[in-house]
Short mmCIF file of C-alpha atoms and ligand atoms in Angstrom, two decimals:
data_model
loop_
_atom_site.label_atom_id
_atom_site.label_comp_id
_atom_site.label_asym_id
_atom_site.label_seq_id
_atom_site.Cartn_x
_atom_site.Cartn_y
_atom_site.Cartn_z
CA MET A 188 29.36 27.28 -59.77
CA LEU A 189 26.72 25.46 -57.71
CA PHE A 190 29.43 24.10 -55.51
CA CYS A 191 30.65 27.79 -54.94
CA GLN A 192 27.34 29.14 -54.57
CA ARG A 193 26.93 27.02 -51.55
CA TRP A 194 29.51 28.00 -49.66
CA ALA A 195 28.53 31.05 -49.94
CA VAL A 196 25.66 30.53 -48.30
CA LEU A 197 27.48 28.52 -45.68
CA VAL A 198 30.01 31.42 -44.68
CA SER A 199 27.32 33.75 -44.11
CA VAL A 200 25.16 31.76 -42.17
CA LEU A 201 27.67 31.20 -39.77
CA LEU A 202 28.80 34.72 -39.54
CA GLN A 203 25.15 35.55 -38.35
CA VAL A 204 25.36 33.39 -35.98
CA ALA A 205 28.84 34.38 -34.35
CA ILE A 206 27.88 38.02 -35.13
CA ALA A 207 23.95 37.55 -33.67
CA LYS A 208 24.26 38.05 -29.55
CA VAL A 209 22.22 35.41 -28.61
CA HIS A 210 21.41 35.33 -24.49
CA VAL A 211 20.95 31.97 -23.08
CA PRO A 212 19.66 32.91 -19.21
CA VAL A 213 21.14 30.42 -16.27
CA THR A 214 18.80 30.81 -12.96
CA PRO A 215 19.24 29.19 -10.00
CA VAL A 216 16.27 26.59 -9.19
CA SER A 217 14.88 24.96 -5.80
CA THR A 218 16.55 22.05 -5.23
CA ASP A 219 14.06 21.87 -2.30
CA ARG A 220 12.14 18.70 -2.97
CA ALA A 221 10.80 15.94 -0.55
CA VAL A 222 13.23 13.92 1.17
CA THR A 223 15.41 10.71 -0.77
CA PHE A 224 13.62 7.48 -0.35
CA GLN A 225 15.84 3.95 -0.27
CA TYR A 226 14.74 0.75 -0.65
CA VAL A 227 15.64 -2.23 0.87
CA GLU A 228 15.02 -6.05 0.81
CA ASN A 229 16.33 -7.86 4.35
CA THR A 230 17.09 -11.54 3.41
CA LEU A 231 15.32 -13.70 6.31
CA PRO A 232 16.60 -17.19 6.52
CA LEU A 233 14.57 -19.41 4.23
CA ALA A 234 11.16 -20.66 4.82
CA ALA A 235 8.22 -21.35 2.75
CA GLN A 236 5.65 -18.99 3.90
CA THR A 237 6.96 -15.72 6.01
CA HIS A 238 3.89 -13.77 7.40
CA GLU A 239 3.07 -11.21 9.87
CA VAL A 240 5.51 -8.64 10.82
CA ILE A 241 5.51 -6.22 14.00
CA MET A 242 8.08 -3.93 16.11
CA VAL A 243 7.89 -4.61 19.82
CA PRO A 244 6.82 -1.08 20.80
CA LYS A 245 9.67 1.62 21.73
CA THR A 246 12.04 -0.84 20.63
CA SER A 247 14.05 -0.98 17.73
CA VAL A 248 13.13 -5.19 17.43
CA MET A 249 10.73 -6.46 14.74
CA LEU A 250 9.12 -9.86 14.95
CA VAL A 251 8.45 -11.58 11.62
CA SER A 252 6.58 -14.82 11.50
CA GLN A 253 7.36 -17.98 9.33
CA MET A 254 4.53 -19.89 9.20
CA SER A 255 5.22 -23.04 7.35
CA ASN A 256 8.17 -23.98 9.79
CA SER A 257 7.09 -22.42 13.18
CA VAL A 258 10.07 -20.17 12.97
CA LEU A 259 9.87 -16.59 14.40
CA ILE A 260 12.41 -13.87 13.50
CA LYS A 261 14.15 -11.08 15.96
CA ALA A 262 15.46 -8.26 13.74
CA ARG A 263 17.19 -5.39 14.89
CA VAL A 264 16.54 -3.08 12.66
CA ASP A 265 18.00 0.75 12.25
CA ARG A 266 16.68 3.62 10.93
CA GLN A 267 16.55 2.87 7.28
CA GLY A 268 14.77 -0.28 8.07
CA VAL A 269 17.81 -2.24 7.17
CA PHE A 270 18.01 -5.43 9.51
CA GLN A 271 20.78 -5.58 11.54
CA HIS A 272 21.62 -8.62 13.12
CA LEU A 273 18.78 -11.60 13.14
CA GLY A 274 17.67 -14.80 15.47
CA ALA A 275 15.49 -17.44 14.24
CA PHE A 276 14.04 -19.38 16.71
CA GLN A 277 11.33 -22.16 15.90
CA LEU A 278 8.12 -22.23 18.38
CA GLY A 279 6.34 -25.56 19.46
CA ASN A 280 7.47 -28.20 16.20
CA ASN A 281 7.84 -27.65 12.30
CA SER A 282 3.63 -28.23 12.32
CA SER A 283 3.37 -25.55 14.97
CA GLY A 284 2.18 -23.36 12.40
CA LEU A 285 3.20 -20.02 14.26
CA HIS A 286 1.26 -17.34 12.86
CA GLY A 287 -0.40 -14.60 14.52
CA LEU A 288 1.60 -11.04 16.28
CA ALA A 289 0.93 -8.96 18.68
CA PRO A 290 1.89 -6.54 21.03
CA SER A 291 0.27 -6.78 24.85
CA LYS A 292 0.10 -3.68 26.47
CA ALA A 293 -1.64 -5.63 29.71
CA TYR A 294 2.27 -7.63 30.03
CA LYS A 295 4.84 -5.00 29.37
CA GLY A 296 7.17 -5.55 26.24
CA LYS A 297 6.15 -8.77 25.78
CA VAL A 298 3.81 -10.13 23.01
CA TRP A 299 1.28 -12.41 21.71
CA VAL A 300 1.71 -15.19 19.35
CA THR A 301 -0.42 -17.72 18.00
CA LEU A 302 0.69 -21.67 17.24
CA GLN A 303 -2.61 -22.34 14.40
CA ASN A 304 -1.82 -26.00 14.59
CA ASP A 305 -1.34 -26.85 18.20
CA ASN A 306 -4.29 -24.11 18.76
CA LEU A 307 -2.94 -22.77 20.93
CA ILE A 308 -2.10 -19.03 21.99
CA VAL A 309 0.92 -17.96 23.59
CA LEU A 310 2.36 -14.16 25.79
CA LEU A 311 6.19 -14.48 24.75
CA ASP A 312 8.72 -12.12 26.34
CA PRO A 313 10.50 -11.27 23.16
CA ARG A 314 13.55 -10.79 24.62
CA VAL A 315 15.09 -7.27 22.69
CA ASP A 316 18.40 -6.63 24.89
CA ASP A 317 19.58 -9.83 23.30
CA ILE A 318 18.81 -10.40 19.29
CA SER A 319 20.37 -14.04 19.97
CA ALA A 320 18.79 -15.27 22.87
CA ALA A 321 15.58 -17.10 22.91
CA PRO A 322 12.30 -15.74 23.28
CA LYS A 323 10.58 -16.78 26.97
CA VAL A 324 7.10 -18.12 27.16
CA VAL A 325 5.40 -16.94 29.64
CA LYS A 326 1.83 -17.98 29.07
CA VAL A 327 0.36 -20.43 27.32
CA ILE A 328 -3.67 -20.11 25.93
CA ARG A 329 -5.06 -23.74 25.27
CA VAL A 330 -8.03 -22.82 22.50
CA PRO A 331 -11.38 -23.91 23.92
CA LYS A 332 -13.67 -26.30 22.56
CA PRO A 333 -15.01 -26.00 19.42
CA GLY A 334 -12.31 -23.07 18.03
CA LEU A 335 -9.47 -24.61 16.43
CA GLY A 336 -6.65 -22.84 14.75
CA PRO A 337 -6.00 -19.22 16.17
CA HIS A 338 -5.11 -16.90 13.14
CA TYR A 339 -5.01 -13.48 14.25
CA VAL A 340 -4.97 -12.46 17.86
CA GLY A 341 -5.20 -9.02 19.44
CA GLU A 342 -5.46 -7.67 22.87
CA TYR A 343 -7.92 -5.57 23.97
CA GLY A 344 -7.75 -4.57 28.06
CA ASP A 345 -8.41 -7.76 29.41
CA GLU A 346 -9.47 -9.67 26.22
CA LEU A 347 -8.06 -11.22 23.62
CA TRP A 348 -10.01 -11.70 20.88
CA SER A 349 -8.73 -14.54 18.00
CA THR A 350 -10.02 -15.52 14.47
CA MET A 351 -10.84 -19.37 14.92
CA GLN A 352 -9.38 -19.94 10.93
CA THR A 353 -9.96 -23.33 10.85
CA SER A 354 -13.69 -23.89 12.74
CA SER A 355 -14.60 -20.81 11.97
CA HIS A 356 -15.47 -19.50 15.39
CA VAL A 357 -14.14 -15.63 16.67
CA LEU A 358 -12.86 -16.30 20.16
CA ARG A 359 -12.95 -13.74 22.98
CA ILE A 360 -10.93 -14.97 26.45
CA ASN A 361 -9.84 -13.57 29.62
CA HIS A 362 -6.30 -13.82 29.58
CA LYS A 363 -6.36 -12.96 33.43
CA ASP A 364 -8.52 -15.85 33.61
CA THR A 365 -8.95 -18.09 31.17
CA ASP A 366 -12.35 -19.69 32.39
CA VAL A 367 -13.64 -16.65 31.06
CA TYR A 368 -14.57 -16.77 27.52
CA SER A 369 -17.06 -16.88 24.76
CA ILE A 370 -17.29 -18.17 20.94
CA TYR A 371 -18.89 -16.85 18.38
CA LYS A 372 -19.85 -18.48 15.32
CA ALA A 373 -18.79 -17.26 12.21
CA GLN A 374 -19.18 -18.21 8.13
CA PRO A 375 -15.58 -19.83 6.61
CA LYS A 376 -12.84 -18.33 7.28
CA PRO A 377 -12.60 -15.38 9.81
CA VAL A 378 -9.13 -13.90 9.82
CA PHE A 379 -8.87 -10.73 10.98
CA ILE A 380 -10.55 -8.87 13.98
CA ALA A 381 -11.12 -4.67 15.00
CA LYS A 382 -13.21 -3.07 16.97
CA HIS A 383 -14.70 0.09 15.92
CA PRO A 384 -13.33 3.43 17.61
CA ILE A 385 -16.63 4.53 18.01
CA ASN A 386 -19.63 2.56 18.50
CA GLY A 387 -17.21 -0.21 20.40
CA MET A 388 -18.27 -3.34 17.90
CA PHE A 389 -15.70 -5.81 16.64
CA TYR A 390 -15.73 -7.02 13.01
CA THR A 391 -14.25 -9.68 11.61
CA GLY A 392 -13.69 -10.50 7.61
CA GLN A 393 -14.69 -14.11 6.64
CA ASP A 394 -12.84 -14.52 3.18
CA ASP A 395 -14.24 -17.42 1.74
CA SER A 396 -17.42 -16.04 2.67
CA SER A 397 -17.42 -12.30 0.99
CA SER A 398 -18.72 -11.16 4.14
CA VAL A 399 -18.25 -9.16 7.44
CA MET A 400 -19.56 -9.97 11.10
CA GLN A 401 -20.17 -7.98 13.41
CA ILE A 402 -20.15 -8.67 16.89
CA ASN A 403 -21.68 -6.80 19.47
CA PRO A 404 -19.33 -7.29 22.97
CA LYS A 405 -22.19 -6.36 25.61
CA THR A 406 -24.68 -8.45 24.30
CA GLY A 407 -23.15 -11.07 22.34
CA GLU A 408 -25.30 -10.29 19.23
CA THR A 409 -23.75 -11.30 16.20
CA LYS A 410 -24.81 -9.70 12.42
CA GLN A 411 -23.56 -10.02 9.03
CA ILE A 412 -23.18 -7.63 6.71
CA ALA A 413 -22.75 -9.15 3.11
CA ILE A 414 -20.39 -7.63 0.47
CA PRO A 415 -22.02 -6.31 -3.13
CA VAL A 416 -21.36 -8.36 -6.04
CA ASN A 417 -20.49 -5.09 -7.85
CA ALA A 418 -17.68 -3.86 -5.01
CA GLY A 419 -15.62 -7.08 -4.96
CA GLN A 420 -15.12 -10.01 -2.57
CA THR A 421 -12.48 -11.60 -0.35
CA PRO A 422 -12.29 -9.21 2.87
CA VAL A 423 -8.99 -9.93 4.37
CA GLY A 424 -7.17 -7.13 5.43
CA MET A 425 -8.93 -5.30 8.45
CA ILE A 426 -8.13 -2.50 10.88
CA SER A 427 -9.08 0.09 12.99
CA GLY A 428 -8.86 3.10 11.76
CA PRO A 429 -9.72 7.30 11.36
CA LEU A 430 -13.70 7.63 11.86
CA GLY A 431 -14.29 3.78 11.48
CA ILE A 432 -13.08 0.17 10.57
CA TRP A 433 -10.94 -0.06 7.40
CA PHE A 434 -10.99 -3.20 4.88
CA VAL A 435 -9.83 -4.38 1.54
CA LEU A 436 -11.18 -6.88 -0.61
CA LEU A 437 -8.99 -9.14 -2.54
CA GLY A 438 -11.05 -10.49 -5.08
CA THR A 439 -10.61 -13.45 -7.37
CA GLY A 440 -7.52 -15.33 -8.43
CA GLU A 441 -8.09 -13.31 -11.81
CA LYS A 442 -8.84 -10.04 -10.94
CA GLY A 443 -8.75 -8.23 -8.11
CA THR A 444 -11.13 -4.36 -8.22
CA GLY A 445 -9.00 -2.21 -6.39
CA THR A 446 -11.88 -1.47 -4.08
CA PHE A 447 -11.34 -1.49 0.25
CA GLY A 448 -14.41 -0.41 2.29
CA HIS A 449 -14.77 2.18 5.28
CA ILE A 450 -17.32 1.19 8.52
CA ASP A 451 -19.02 3.98 9.94
CA ALA A 452 -20.82 4.52 13.80
CA ASP A 453 -23.93 3.15 12.66
CA GLY A 454 -22.69 0.37 11.15
CA LYS A 455 -22.90 1.82 7.56
CA VAL A 456 -20.41 0.56 5.10
CA LYS A 457 -19.16 3.05 2.34
CA PHE A 458 -16.49 1.43 -0.51
CA HIS A 459 -14.03 3.16 -1.81
CA LYS A 460 -12.09 2.70 -5.27
CA LEU A 461 -8.61 3.13 -6.53
CA SER A 462 -8.81 4.92 -9.99
CA SER A 463 -5.08 5.09 -11.12
CA ALA A 464 -3.79 3.13 -13.83
CA LEU A 465 -2.26 -0.03 -11.37
CA GLY A 466 -4.48 1.00 -8.53
CA ALA A 467 -8.08 0.51 -10.41
CA ASN A 468 -7.71 -3.80 -10.33
CA ALA A 469 -5.25 -3.77 -7.67
CA SER A 470 -5.89 -7.12 -5.32
CA LEU A 471 -5.67 -5.22 -2.17
CA LEU A 472 -4.72 -7.89 0.67
CA HIS A 473 -3.64 -5.30 3.62
CA LEU A 474 -3.48 -2.03 4.75
CA ALA A 475 -1.94 0.39 8.14
CA ILE A 476 -2.68 3.34 9.17
CA ASP A 477 -0.22 6.18 8.80
CA PRO A 478 1.48 6.93 12.24
CA HIS A 479 -0.23 10.52 12.32
CA PRO A 480 -3.56 10.24 10.76
CA ASP A 481 -4.56 13.25 11.98
CA ILE A 482 -1.96 15.39 9.82
CA SER A 483 -0.96 13.45 6.60
CA HIS A 484 -4.62 11.97 6.10
CA THR A 485 -2.84 8.70 4.53
CA ILE A 486 -4.09 5.14 4.38
CA TRP A 487 -1.17 2.47 2.99
CA PHE A 488 -2.40 -0.46 1.33
CA LEU A 489 0.08 -3.67 0.18
CA THR A 490 -1.38 -5.13 -2.87
CA SER A 491 -0.92 -9.10 -3.21
CA SER A 492 -0.04 -11.83 -6.27
CA ILE A 493 -1.32 -14.35 -2.98
CA ILE A 494 -4.57 -15.64 -5.25
CA ASN A 495 -3.97 -13.89 -8.43
CA PRO A 496 -0.72 -14.51 -10.34
CA LYS A 497 -1.00 -11.64 -12.75
CA ALA A 498 -1.97 -8.92 -9.76
CA LEU A 499 1.30 -7.05 -8.82
CA ASP A 500 3.05 -6.95 -5.58
CA SER A 501 2.79 -3.09 -4.51
CA VAL A 502 2.43 -0.41 -2.17
CA ILE A 503 -0.14 2.05 -2.46
CA LYS A 504 -0.21 5.37 -0.25
CA VAL A 505 -3.64 6.93 -0.45
CA VAL A 506 -4.26 10.07 0.68
CA PHE A 507 -7.57 11.29 1.56
CA ASN A 508 -9.15 14.68 2.47
CA PRO A 509 -9.67 15.59 6.28
CA THR A 510 -12.67 13.87 6.61
CA TYR A 511 -11.53 10.71 4.49
CA SER A 512 -14.13 10.62 2.74
CA GLU A 513 -13.41 10.87 -0.70
CA ILE A 514 -9.61 9.84 -2.39
CA ILE A 515 -7.15 12.73 -3.20
CA LYS A 516 -4.55 10.74 -4.10
CA GLU A 517 -2.74 6.95 -4.90
CA GLU A 518 1.06 6.59 -5.55
CA VAL A 519 1.97 3.01 -6.06
CA THR A 520 5.16 1.69 -5.64
CA VAL A 521 5.81 -2.07 -6.82
CA LEU A 522 7.90 -4.37 -4.85
CA PRO A 523 11.46 -5.21 -6.16
CA THR A 524 10.30 -8.76 -6.00
CA GLN A 525 7.36 -9.45 -8.18
CA GLN A 526 5.03 -12.61 -7.66
CA CYS A 527 6.09 -12.73 -3.60
CA LYS A 528 3.00 -12.83 -2.51
CA ALA A 529 3.53 -9.75 -0.49
CA HIS A 530 1.69 -10.46 2.75
CA ARG A 531 1.76 -8.06 5.81
CA ILE A 532 2.30 -4.26 6.05
CA TRP A 533 4.02 -2.70 9.21
CA LEU A 534 4.60 1.19 9.60
CA THR A 535 7.02 3.16 11.49
CA ASP A 536 8.03 6.77 11.46
CA THR A 537 10.56 6.51 8.89
CA THR A 538 9.55 3.53 7.10
CA VAL A 539 7.26 1.17 5.54
CA PHE A 540 7.81 -2.17 5.84
CA ALA A 541 6.29 -5.51 3.88
CA THR A 542 6.67 -9.27 4.12
CA GLU A 543 7.16 -11.31 1.44
CA LEU A 544 5.63 -14.30 1.38
CA THR A 545 7.31 -17.01 -0.27
CA SER A 546 10.65 -14.88 -1.20
CA SER A 547 11.89 -14.90 2.59
CA LYS A 548 12.48 -11.65 3.37
CA VAL A 549 11.16 -8.13 4.58
CA PHE A 550 11.29 -5.39 1.75
CA ALA A 551 11.73 -1.83 3.46
CA TRP A 552 10.72 1.99 1.64
CA SER A 553 12.43 4.07 4.14
CA LYS A 554 13.54 8.45 4.10
CA ALA A 555 17.11 8.35 3.31
CA ALA A 556 19.65 9.14 5.89
CA ALA A 557 21.07 12.19 3.78
CA ALA A 558 17.72 13.68 3.67
CA LYS A 559 18.23 16.84 6.32
C1 NAG B 615 4.68 -31.18 16.76
O1 NAG B 615 3.89 -31.39 18.19
C2 NAG B 615 2.65 -31.42 18.48
C3 NAG B 615 1.98 -31.09 19.61
O2 NAG B 615 3.17 -31.33 20.46
C4 NAG B 615 2.21 -32.91 17.63
O3 NAG B 615 0.90 -33.25 17.94
C5 NAG B 615 3.08 -33.25 16.12
O4 NAG B 615 3.20 -34.30 16.37
C6 NAG B 615 4.52 -32.59 16.34
N1 NAG B 615 5.20 -33.07 14.68
C7 NAG B 615 6.17 -33.24 14.81
C8 NAG B 615 6.58 -33.22 13.32
O5 NAG B 615 6.91 -33.28 15.82
C1 NAG B 616 9.80 -31.46 10.55
O1 NAG B 616 10.43 -31.78 11.64
C2 NAG B 616 10.20 -33.23 11.48
C3 NAG B 616 10.40 -34.32 12.65
O2 NAG B 616 11.49 -33.81 13.01
C4 NAG B 616 11.41 -34.02 9.73
O3 NAG B 616 10.99 -35.04 9.91
C5 NAG B 616 10.83 -33.27 8.87
O4 NAG B 616 11.84 -33.12 7.84
C6 NAG B 616 10.79 -31.50 9.35
N1 NAG B 616 10.01 -30.95 8.43
C7 NAG B 616 10.24 -29.77 7.02
C8 NAG B 616 9.43 -29.03 6.20
O5 NAG B 616 11.58 -29.25 7.92
C1 NAG B 617 -9.82 -3.11 -14.79
O1 NAG B 617 -10.26 -3.75 -15.36
C2 NAG B 617 -11.40 -3.76 -16.01
C3 NAG B 617 -12.26 -4.98 -16.26
O2 NAG B 617 -11.95 -6.34 -16.52
C4 NAG B 617 -10.70 -3.33 -17.41
O3 NAG B 617 -11.96 -2.77 -18.40
C5 NAG B 617 -10.02 -2.70 -17.24
O4 NAG B 617 -9.66 -1.85 -17.99
C6 NAG B 617 -9.28 -2.49 -15.65
N1 NAG B 617 -8.75 -0.86 -15.74
C7 NAG B 617 -7.34 -0.79 -15.85
C8 NAG B 617 -7.12 0.94 -15.32
O5 NAG B 617 -6.66 -2.01 -15.81
#
């Protein structure tokens, strides 16, 4: 009896479902989203340490320095950031310590490199026409005493500025007349140098001293700007950018603070702190200005496990308000290979590149070809 009643209920429910006219609307929606991105890890010849990366201006040739064996990589790169053809050349011998890379304007198509352990700054013709062709040494500048250990090099008009990582100096030398130079005593250890776009001062971050040195190029006067303990420590990456100098704090072997600084035209420092879950305590190693900073209001940061094995290796896109005074948005993209001690970041119109120090790879993140 009970069984029959249950059947009756079920049949009546089924009839109701069949009879009721249920309208399920189907409506086209927009497929118009931002472009698709692709991620590639370009493999290089194995080396204990892969460091700097630059694109030779107006070419599709990328140069990468492998410091541990003093090898320069030349790569032809396609629109999607994929290395199509590689050449590798040892500069000096395996202990020469190739590190710094910088394009030259004074010598078109040439690049400056530092051989940190040989105490040399060298102008190279990278021979972009032929990836297999060995770069040609055009000019060799011996670092004057007491300078020792050229790390970063940058060309500013007739001058080169270089950090002496071993002796803790900043060298400024005329590349047309190398008898004309100045050496400024820094605190341990200067890493990068940037020229202020408004006040013309030079700045260097000293990563073992938690201090930034300002050099007045007219008077030669130097001044230390201490990093407040509550902001963090270990200034590393430092670049000239929108409305001033931008630099990051790496933190300690245990912890980062997701903090970076901006030096305004009066030499005053304002610190910004990331607030997203993966950004807040990030170990920031380096940074790069977006190719179109006036439109995008964007700075790209690289986080690294270089001194803190618990830190993420990632790229953080940070969007600011138009005056670059406030952070509007943070987007974190982790590198596929973690614990790689991500080292440098380089941007083109279509691609974000990052070197992975310990895995001998160059990460590339680009707008996919299929995007219309
Ligand atoms: C590398 O070259 C430097 C400078 O010429 C020299 O002092 C050093 O002994 C060389 N090292 C090796 C391993 O050949
Ligand atoms: C460096 O070169 C020296 C001398 O040519 C060689 O004995 C040594 O194995 C090389 N070291 C590395 C790390 O390649
Ligand atoms: C950042 O570190 C602080 C102190 O170490 C901790 O309290 C906080 O939860 C961390 N924030 C995030 C987002 O992980």
